[in-house]
């Protein structure tokens, strides 16, 4: 286990804006940063990061927390994994306590697969650089491809010896379980005979490790070096719990910072295309690894930029087969441009044959809008054939119909009309028919319904619908008032707990004639003490478990240090407490950013009305608890079929009335 001292150092060093900036493109917004949600497919930024408070919140899903909770949400790390990732990022040495055998056994399946994959990456890389066989075959191949040693290091390239079980033997000798060698696809096990036979999947291949966005090894691509026509030129890891080819982009880990910086991503097809571009100084490039482009892959890029430039080989047949990917990019609301290389060239060969400056100049000059590209590509086939030309126009309008933004669609229609020399009216008519067909198909399939509705927030107030007997049977929404009031107490403690204010208390008194009245009593106290003493006096227990745990943490701080330290709760090891605290803080941050004064809406500062806010929270909580008690008495008498205790109900009703008087309300 990781020591508490190491965890404390990680929390002290980690900057939430730096951590999240590796996964999300953030833009400055006042004292905060904003970006697109990495958890939903949104087009309007609703993701906020506060460097001052070191917290984040995604308003589209309600998720929020600190740097640790972001890694746990985004990368699906466990708490220790997130700590390790941050420790590596900030060069913090991890100190560990002794692990028991039981703790070692509890390591989950995915973590074991990641460990095996990392060992494989290190082993293949070591074989490539430090063995005679690896240098003579694997390293020679990479050098012939023009890759420098610093590039080989950057991409962790390796070599698997051309022996049946060289890697498998080495992994087993190091204590790695055959179960995980098999589940990651590194080892093929053939059952039968006296003993199962074990083979290295990638024997005799140079190795291209495939990283996640955070740098973990998910799988491998291996290229054969012989002319064996029966064997596949490239071989990938099989699908597993950690490797899903359709959800991965090769080179994204190495490219993510540059993609965000350049606000553009070059999309190529193969591993060597990516590596050659990096050597030429263009690092904002990723590869689909020879597979047809998928929405999941596009969404990975969309977290960093909304601009994709697709780079096509000079092979016309390959270009036509890849055109579907453009429509998928447009569907995601992204901007797409296209660059085609000369016939017989691909990004890898072109980068090697030209200087860095020439490559950059070519990409700038040859970058085309997708309409211009489609027209230039397909017009040769259409020539003077009106039918084929009409088909080309429909093809382009179909692509335009994929764009979700109405204004963008109109601009593209106008551009298409200009390029194809056809009236806009005809194109808009065709577009309207396509959009109508798409809407009908969506309704029939049920796909996309309520797609704009964010998932429920864990801390959102729960509601229930109850039918009213009689009448037209209308439904009435009954809000869980206790949940709302308990959350309000937590909110006040977090935001204003340390404030010292002047309170007014109304106490029961009797005048000279013996008539009861409420007498005003003034005193000074901190907000936290006032709430704590009143809740303790009434022996009030929170009904919501997370609110209760958070309240206990706050009171523990008060008892220990006589002050509330919100940052300790933001960094709390319980992710639910951290998430609740972050949600409350970021909701307040968003409210403050509304700039009400600019809109000529003048809002009273909360600090000025704190006494009333605190008193109302206490009195309302008491009132609701009394109402619940009356309901409980009535329900108990119904179940037991007895007359309710009218005296007890009368007493509670009297208390409720006095509370309303203190709240300046009328029953």
XYZ file of C-alpha atoms in Angstrom, residues 48-621:
574
model
C -15.428 23.874 -15.628
C -12.080 23.757 -13.815
C -11.227 26.046 -10.891
C -7.439 26.406 -10.353
C -8.050 28.472 -7.207
C -10.140 25.779 -5.511
C -8.366 22.906 -7.325
C -11.670 21.307 -8.340
C -13.653 20.569 -11.501
C -17.285 20.008 -12.394
C -19.027 18.689 -15.476
C -22.403 20.443 -15.529
C -23.725 18.139 -18.263
C -23.469 15.051 -16.034
C -23.194 16.523 -12.531
C -19.840 14.804 -11.968
C -17.133 16.694 -10.132
C -14.198 16.418 -7.792
C -10.438 16.866 -7.648
C -7.536 15.666 -9.811
C -7.764 12.156 -8.327
C -11.495 11.794 -8.922
C -11.067 12.997 -12.528
C -8.589 10.205 -13.258
C -10.895 7.703 -11.555
C -13.854 8.885 -13.660
C -12.072 9.431 -16.953
C -9.464 6.658 -16.983
C -11.407 4.256 -14.730
C -8.444 4.103 -12.363
C -8.704 2.863 -8.833
C -7.661 5.320 -6.119
C -4.114 3.844 -5.838
C -3.754 3.829 -9.653
C -4.652 7.510 -9.810
C -2.110 8.307 -7.071
C 0.571 6.361 -8.975
C -0.226 8.160 -12.226
C 0.086 11.568 -10.545
C 3.245 10.529 -8.710
C 4.821 9.601 -12.050
C 3.698 12.873 -13.654
C 5.168 15.009 -10.860
C 8.293 12.844 -10.330
C 7.332 11.844 -6.796
C 8.931 8.704 -5.437
C 6.300 6.277 -4.148
C 6.860 4.855 -0.680
C 4.901 1.696 0.066
C 4.015 -0.271 3.146
C 4.344 -4.039 3.100
C 1.515 -5.790 1.256
C -0.039 -8.898 2.728
C -0.651 -11.983 0.608
C -4.363 -11.269 0.798
C -3.897 -7.735 -0.559
C -1.788 -9.046 -3.435
C -4.491 -11.544 -4.330
C -7.099 -8.785 -4.431
C -5.440 -7.108 -7.426
C -8.124 -7.088 -10.069
C -8.032 -8.702 -13.485
C -7.597 -5.496 -15.460
C -4.652 -4.335 -13.374
C -2.955 -7.700 -13.861
C -3.430 -7.403 -17.626
C -1.957 -3.892 -17.569
C 1.059 -5.162 -15.619
C 1.656 -8.000 -18.088
C 1.338 -5.588 -21.020
C 3.834 -3.168 -19.480
C 6.294 -6.016 -18.895
C 5.883 -7.074 -22.538
C 6.536 -3.526 -23.765
C 9.705 -3.248 -21.663
C 10.872 -6.743 -22.673
C 10.409 -6.225 -26.426
C 12.106 -2.822 -26.223
C 15.050 -4.294 -24.312
C 15.396 -7.154 -26.831
C 15.453 -4.603 -29.668
C 18.201 -2.438 -28.174
C 20.276 -4.780 -26.032
C 20.434 -8.188 -27.718
C 22.508 -9.166 -30.738
C 19.490 -10.734 -32.432
C 17.275 -7.727 -31.764
C 19.793 -5.169 -33.020
C 20.678 -7.185 -36.112
C 17.058 -7.753 -37.186
C 14.597 -5.458 -35.419
C 16.743 -2.339 -34.966
C 18.135 -2.696 -38.495
C 14.594 -2.689 -39.882
C 13.661 0.502 -38.004
C 16.919 2.182 -39.064
C 16.203 1.232 -42.685
C 12.802 2.914 -42.289
C 14.693 6.030 -41.266
C 13.684 6.071 -37.594
C 16.142 7.688 -35.210
C 16.911 6.175 -31.807
C 15.152 9.013 -29.960
C 12.011 8.257 -32.000
C 12.310 4.550 -31.213
C 12.500 5.461 -27.522
C 9.570 7.873 -27.788
C 7.216 5.210 -29.169
C 8.674 2.300 -27.114
C 9.281 0.269 -30.289
C 10.485 -3.298 -29.803
C 11.183 -6.719 -31.298
C 9.904 -10.204 -30.476
C 12.487 -12.869 -31.300
C 11.669 -15.395 -33.993
C 11.461 -18.238 -31.481
C 8.332 -20.161 -30.503
C 8.163 -19.147 -26.846
C 11.029 -16.779 -26.056
C 8.813 -14.065 -24.577
C 6.442 -16.490 -22.820
C 9.328 -18.229 -21.040
C 10.754 -14.879 -19.910
C 7.368 -13.699 -18.579
C 6.710 -16.951 -16.702
C 10.230 -16.851 -15.242
C 9.446 -13.361 -13.880
C 6.365 -14.726 -12.134
C 3.648 -13.484 -14.488
C 0.585 -15.712 -14.596
C -0.075 -17.606 -17.852
C -3.752 -16.677 -17.409
C -2.974 -13.004 -18.106
C -0.466 -13.751 -20.864
C -3.304 -15.585 -22.564
C -6.070 -13.016 -21.851
C -3.942 -10.175 -23.293
C -3.228 -12.303 -26.372
C 0.540 -12.154 -25.909
C 0.670 -15.936 -25.611
C -1.340 -18.490 -27.568
C -2.095 -21.672 -25.630
C -3.011 -24.822 -27.539
C -4.545 -27.446 -25.312
C -4.079 -31.164 -25.873
C -1.518 -33.871 -25.409
C 0.437 -34.444 -22.230
C 1.052 -30.742 -21.790
C -0.475 -27.545 -23.192
C 1.705 -25.934 -25.866
C 2.498 -22.224 -25.558
C 3.490 -19.892 -28.418
C 4.407 -16.213 -28.699
C 1.717 -14.516 -30.794
C 4.159 -11.927 -32.166
C 7.218 -14.098 -32.797
C 9.544 -12.691 -35.447
C 7.805 -9.286 -35.545
C 8.823 -5.720 -34.789
C 6.528 -4.353 -32.098
C 4.432 -1.174 -31.915
C 2.993 -0.768 -28.371
C -0.438 0.899 -28.296
C -0.933 3.368 -25.434
C -4.061 4.709 -23.807
C -4.475 8.473 -23.623
C -2.831 8.355 -20.185
C 0.086 6.212 -21.355
C -0.886 2.734 -20.171
C -0.157 -0.147 -22.545
C -3.405 -1.520 -23.984
C -2.107 -3.844 -26.683
C 0.378 -4.261 -29.543
C 0.701 -4.186 -33.281
C 3.370 -6.440 -34.794
C 4.831 -6.318 -38.324
C 6.322 -9.406 -39.885
C 9.779 -9.047 -41.451
C 9.719 -12.072 -43.766
C 7.954 -12.550 -47.102
C 5.705 -15.303 -45.779
C 2.529 -14.866 -47.880
C 0.516 -17.059 -45.484
C 1.162 -14.732 -42.545
C -0.530 -11.357 -42.075
C 1.762 -8.374 -42.651
C 0.417 -6.675 -39.516
C -0.989 -8.497 -36.504
C -2.806 -6.814 -33.617
C -3.585 -7.922 -30.072
C -6.989 -9.623 -29.853
C -9.934 -7.832 -28.229
C -9.749 -8.020 -24.443
C -10.906 -6.252 -21.288
C -8.258 -3.577 -21.850
C -7.901 -3.550 -25.666
C -10.764 -2.474 -27.928
C -9.428 -1.613 -31.368
C -12.432 0.492 -32.368
C -11.940 2.760 -29.321
C -8.210 3.388 -29.704
C -6.119 5.769 -31.804
C -2.439 4.991 -32.231
C -0.177 7.848 -31.183
C -2.818 9.757 -29.196
C -0.745 9.570 -26.017
C 2.263 11.143 -27.750
C 0.122 13.652 -29.706
C -2.499 14.911 -27.224
C -0.639 18.012 -26.014
C 0.238 19.132 -29.528
C -3.311 18.485 -30.782
C -4.695 20.780 -28.087
C -1.978 23.370 -28.747
C -2.412 23.384 -32.550
C -6.208 22.983 -32.290
C -6.052 20.452 -35.106
C -5.477 16.717 -35.476
C -3.994 15.009 -38.532
C -5.542 11.577 -39.078
C -3.527 8.932 -40.926
C -3.848 5.187 -41.423
C -0.737 3.421 -40.158
C 1.798 3.289 -37.339
C 4.747 4.355 -39.500
C 2.800 7.353 -40.854
C 2.498 8.660 -37.291
C 6.140 8.007 -36.425
C 7.513 9.615 -39.619
C 5.434 12.745 -39.047
C 6.790 13.040 -35.493
C 10.326 12.853 -36.866
C 9.428 15.655 -39.270
C 8.322 17.872 -36.388
C 4.570 17.387 -36.832
C 3.344 15.774 -33.619
C -0.423 16.420 -33.724
C -1.058 13.198 -35.650
C -2.835 9.913 -34.843
C -3.674 6.729 -36.762
C -6.791 4.610 -36.973
C -4.429 1.612 -37.279
C -5.842 0.327 -40.539
C -9.421 0.016 -39.306
C -12.444 1.908 -40.589
C -12.878 5.082 -38.549
C -15.409 4.765 -35.700
C -17.458 7.320 -33.687
C -15.574 6.317 -30.518
C -12.242 7.176 -32.142
C -13.582 10.525 -33.370
C -14.850 11.365 -29.878
C -11.337 10.792 -28.509
C -10.067 13.553 -30.800
C -13.079 15.751 -30.014
C -11.932 15.938 -26.391
C -8.848 17.826 -27.574
C -9.956 19.723 -30.689
C -12.908 20.143 -33.031
C -10.722 20.178 -36.134
C -9.599 17.051 -37.998
C -7.518 16.956 -41.173
C -7.720 13.561 -42.875
C -4.587 12.574 -44.817
C -5.206 10.188 -47.720
C -2.747 8.050 -49.659
C -2.415 8.698 -53.389
C -4.277 5.418 -54.015
C -7.686 6.454 -55.425
C -9.400 3.193 -54.429
C -8.241 3.610 -50.843
C -9.471 7.203 -50.792
C -12.968 6.240 -51.943
C -13.165 3.506 -49.307
C -12.250 6.034 -46.619
C -14.806 8.708 -47.560
C -17.344 7.255 -45.088
C -15.077 8.436 -42.297
C -15.661 12.055 -43.341
C -19.413 11.671 -42.815
C -18.802 10.210 -39.354
C -16.605 13.199 -38.433
C -19.283 15.617 -39.667
C -21.930 13.744 -37.624
C -19.924 14.482 -34.481
C -20.193 18.207 -35.202
C -16.490 18.521 -36.033
C -14.766 20.480 -38.788
C -13.038 18.306 -41.367
C -10.475 19.105 -44.017
C -8.670 16.744 -46.371
C -5.162 16.429 -47.810
C -4.422 13.916 -50.575
C -0.839 12.907 -51.338
C 0.456 12.397 -54.883
C -0.247 9.045 -56.536
C 1.976 6.299 -55.174
C 2.795 8.292 -52.014
C 1.574 7.932 -48.429
C 2.245 10.126 -45.369
C 5.216 7.961 -44.348
C 7.005 7.983 -47.727
C 6.216 11.646 -48.406
C 7.573 12.744 -45.014
C 10.811 10.824 -45.614
C 11.294 12.231 -49.121
C 10.793 15.870 -48.153
C 12.221 18.272 -45.623
C 10.226 19.337 -42.570
C 9.523 22.736 -44.118
C 8.374 21.167 -47.410
C 6.031 18.780 -45.591
C 4.436 21.578 -43.550
C 4.074 23.740 -46.652
C 2.425 20.890 -48.575
C -0.083 20.263 -45.773
C -1.001 23.950 -45.653
C -1.309 24.448 -49.402
C -3.113 21.196 -50.249
C -5.609 21.282 -47.367
C -9.107 21.267 -48.868
C -12.630 21.635 -47.638
C -14.405 18.253 -47.837
C -16.764 19.528 -50.586
C -13.872 20.656 -52.787
C -12.173 17.333 -52.140
C -15.206 15.224 -53.025
C -15.837 17.258 -56.155
C -12.231 17.029 -57.345
C -12.203 13.291 -56.639
C -15.555 12.320 -58.154
C -15.970 14.820 -60.984
C -13.460 12.925 -63.084
C -15.788 9.921 -62.964
C -18.876 12.013 -63.636
C -17.245 13.858 -66.569
C -20.081 15.064 -68.819
C -22.573 12.421 -67.637
C -25.575 14.311 -66.116
C -26.777 11.228 -64.217
C -23.404 10.691 -62.554
C -23.124 14.394 -61.789
C -26.547 14.319 -60.114
C -25.398 11.329 -58.066
C -22.275 13.236 -56.997
C -24.386 16.213 -55.873
C -26.663 13.903 -53.852
C -23.564 12.324 -52.307
C -22.300 15.738 -51.169
C -25.718 16.852 -49.862
C -25.938 13.565 -47.932
C -22.647 14.464 -46.236
C -23.952 17.961 -45.461
C -27.098 16.458 -43.901
C -24.870 14.749 -41.300
C -23.805 18.122 -39.855
C -25.824 18.841 -36.671
C -25.380 22.643 -36.788
C -27.981 24.361 -38.984
C -25.837 27.410 -39.807
C -22.922 25.228 -40.898
C -25.270 23.193 -43.092
C -26.485 26.355 -44.844
C -22.932 27.615 -45.462
C -21.949 24.252 -46.958
C -25.042 24.211 -49.177
C -24.090 27.628 -50.522
C -20.535 26.424 -51.155
C -21.783 23.285 -52.916
C -24.108 25.376 -55.122
C -21.193 27.588 -56.136
C -18.772 24.741 -56.880
C -21.309 22.545 -58.706
C -23.035 25.453 -60.463
C -26.526 24.498 -59.288
C -29.277 26.490 -57.589
C -29.327 26.663 -53.802
C -33.100 26.108 -53.842
C -32.699 22.622 -55.330
C -29.997 21.716 -52.830
C -32.031 22.964 -49.850
C -35.010 20.939 -51.083
C -32.886 17.781 -51.295
C -31.377 18.519 -47.869
C -34.841 18.967 -46.307
C -35.940 15.557 -47.638
C -32.834 13.858 -46.256
C -33.263 15.490 -42.835
C -36.937 14.482 -42.758
C -36.080 10.856 -43.611
C -33.414 10.860 -40.897
C -35.851 12.218 -38.299
C -38.467 9.575 -39.182
C -35.884 6.774 -38.996
C -34.711 8.068 -35.609
C -38.254 8.161 -34.217
C -39.000 4.634 -35.451
C -35.835 3.178 -33.953
C -36.131 5.173 -30.726
C -32.440 6.074 -31.049
C -31.512 9.564 -29.992
C -34.636 10.258 -27.955
C -33.857 12.471 -24.996
C -30.217 12.422 -26.074
C -29.808 16.001 -24.885
C -31.005 15.167 -21.389
C -28.082 14.786 -19.007
C -27.988 11.723 -16.776
C -29.291 12.293 -13.244
C -26.917 13.827 -10.749
C -26.261 11.564 -7.759
C -26.887 14.496 -5.441
C -29.846 15.922 -7.334
C -32.926 16.189 -5.136
C -35.093 13.099 -5.582
C -38.707 13.504 -6.619
C -41.684 11.197 -6.633
C -45.027 11.406 -8.454
C -48.210 10.682 -6.549
C -51.677 10.426 -8.041
C -54.396 12.548 -6.438
C -57.576 10.617 -5.777
C -60.634 11.954 -7.591
C -60.869 14.741 -10.161
C -59.001 14.094 -13.428
C -56.262 12.155 -11.690
C -53.587 14.827 -12.137
C -50.068 14.023 -10.967
C -48.445 16.152 -8.312
C -44.703 16.301 -7.727
C -43.740 15.723 -4.106
C -40.217 16.940 -3.369
C -38.150 15.287 -0.704
C -37.849 18.375 1.501
C -35.497 16.770 3.995
C -32.951 16.080 1.248
C -33.082 19.692 0.114
C -32.790 21.123 3.631
C -29.979 18.768 4.666
C -28.036 19.698 1.546
C -28.646 23.395 2.324
C -27.082 22.960 5.793
C -24.004 21.336 4.208
C -23.842 24.118 1.595
C -23.948 26.870 4.247
C -21.248 25.141 6.317
C -18.937 24.751 3.318
C -19.366 28.253 1.930
C -19.824 30.332 5.080
C -19.005 28.091 8.060
C -16.097 30.247 9.269
C -17.967 33.578 9.013
C -18.710 35.426 12.287
C -22.117 37.154 12.170
C -24.694 38.806 14.442
C -27.636 36.491 15.127
C -31.123 37.248 16.407
C -33.023 34.698 18.468
C -36.713 34.904 19.332
C -37.412 33.430 22.762
C -40.746 32.787 24.444
C -41.638 35.513 26.987
C -44.689 36.783 28.920
C -45.743 40.415 29.199
C -47.110 42.167 32.359
C -50.613 40.891 31.701
C -49.416 37.313 31.332
C -49.720 37.272 27.573
C -47.067 35.240 25.682
C -44.903 36.919 23.046
C -41.588 36.433 21.261
C -38.710 38.484 22.679
C -35.733 39.527 20.512
C -32.289 38.364 21.703
C -29.078 39.410 19.884
C -25.667 37.691 20.039
C -22.565 36.921 17.913
C -21.405 33.482 16.744
C -19.711 31.666 13.850
C -22.078 30.130 11.305
C -20.646 26.648 11.923
C -21.111 26.860 15.716
C -24.644 28.185 15.370
C -25.694 25.322 13.115
C -23.882 22.683 15.152
C -25.324 23.779 18.534
C -28.889 23.960 17.212
C -28.726 20.584 15.470
C -27.145 19.024 18.563
C -29.804 20.549 20.827
C -32.565 18.968 18.747
C -30.583 15.714 18.330
C -31.153 15.956 14.586
C -29.681 13.134 12.468
C -29.260 13.537 8.706
C -31.349 11.069 6.699
C -29.108 11.150 3.593
C -26.032 8.994 4.191
C -23.562 11.129 2.190
C -24.833 14.346 3.804
C -24.463 12.680 7.200
C -20.881 11.534 6.517
C -19.931 14.971 5.186
C -21.508 16.671 8.215
C -19.531 14.415 10.573
C -16.300 15.338 8.723
C -17.111 19.036 9.052
C -17.887 18.758 12.761
C -14.721 16.704 13.304
C -12.730 19.576 11.773
C -14.480 22.063 14.047
C -13.732 20.006 17.155
C -10.080 19.501 16.146
C -9.144 22.876 14.662
C -12.113 25.167 15.414
C -12.236 25.952 11.709
C -13.609 24.383 8.535
C -10.981 23.577 5.888
C -12.841 22.946 2.650
C -9.731 21.878 0.699
C -9.353 18.855 3.006
C -12.828 17.713 1.979
C -12.155 18.375 -1.711
C -9.203 15.991 -1.408
C -11.108 13.490 0.742
C -10.352 9.824 0.073
C -14.091 9.061 -0.016
C -14.973 10.025 -3.634
C -18.640 10.568 -2.732
C -17.777 13.191 -0.101
C -15.285 14.826 -2.478
C -17.875 14.833 -5.260
C -20.607 16.358 -3.080
C -18.306 19.122 -1.831
C -17.080 19.867 -5.354
C -20.613 19.991 -6.738
C -21.647 22.551 -4.137
C -18.533 24.706 -4.639
C -18.743 24.653 -8.436
C -22.484 25.378 -8.449
C -21.674 28.506 -6.433
C -18.836 29.323 -8.842
C -21.176 29.059 -11.825
C -23.726 31.293 -10.078
C -21.060 33.930 -9.411
C -19.971 33.815 -13.067
C -23.467 34.748 -14.233
C -22.475 38.437 -14.070
C -25.858 39.605 -12.822
C -24.866 43.269 -12.505
C -23.985 43.466 -16.199
C -27.505 42.217 -16.869
C -28.816 44.941 -14.515
C -29.997 42.356 -12.013
C -28.703 43.353 -8.589
C -28.480 40.489 -6.113
C -28.018 40.975 -2.372
C -24.691 39.558 -1.189
C -25.267 36.293 0.678
C -22.954 37.373 3.520
C -25.315 40.249 4.338
C -28.279 37.917 4.841
C -26.346 35.071 6.499
C -28.142 35.304 9.887
C -31.528 34.836 8.214
C -30.159 32.103 5.906
C -28.801 30.096 8.851
C -31.889 30.626 11.045
C -34.262 29.690 8.213
C -32.277 26.512 7.512
C -32.543 25.421 11.174
C -36.209 26.355 11.590
C -37.253 24.766 8.298
C -35.434 21.560 9.158
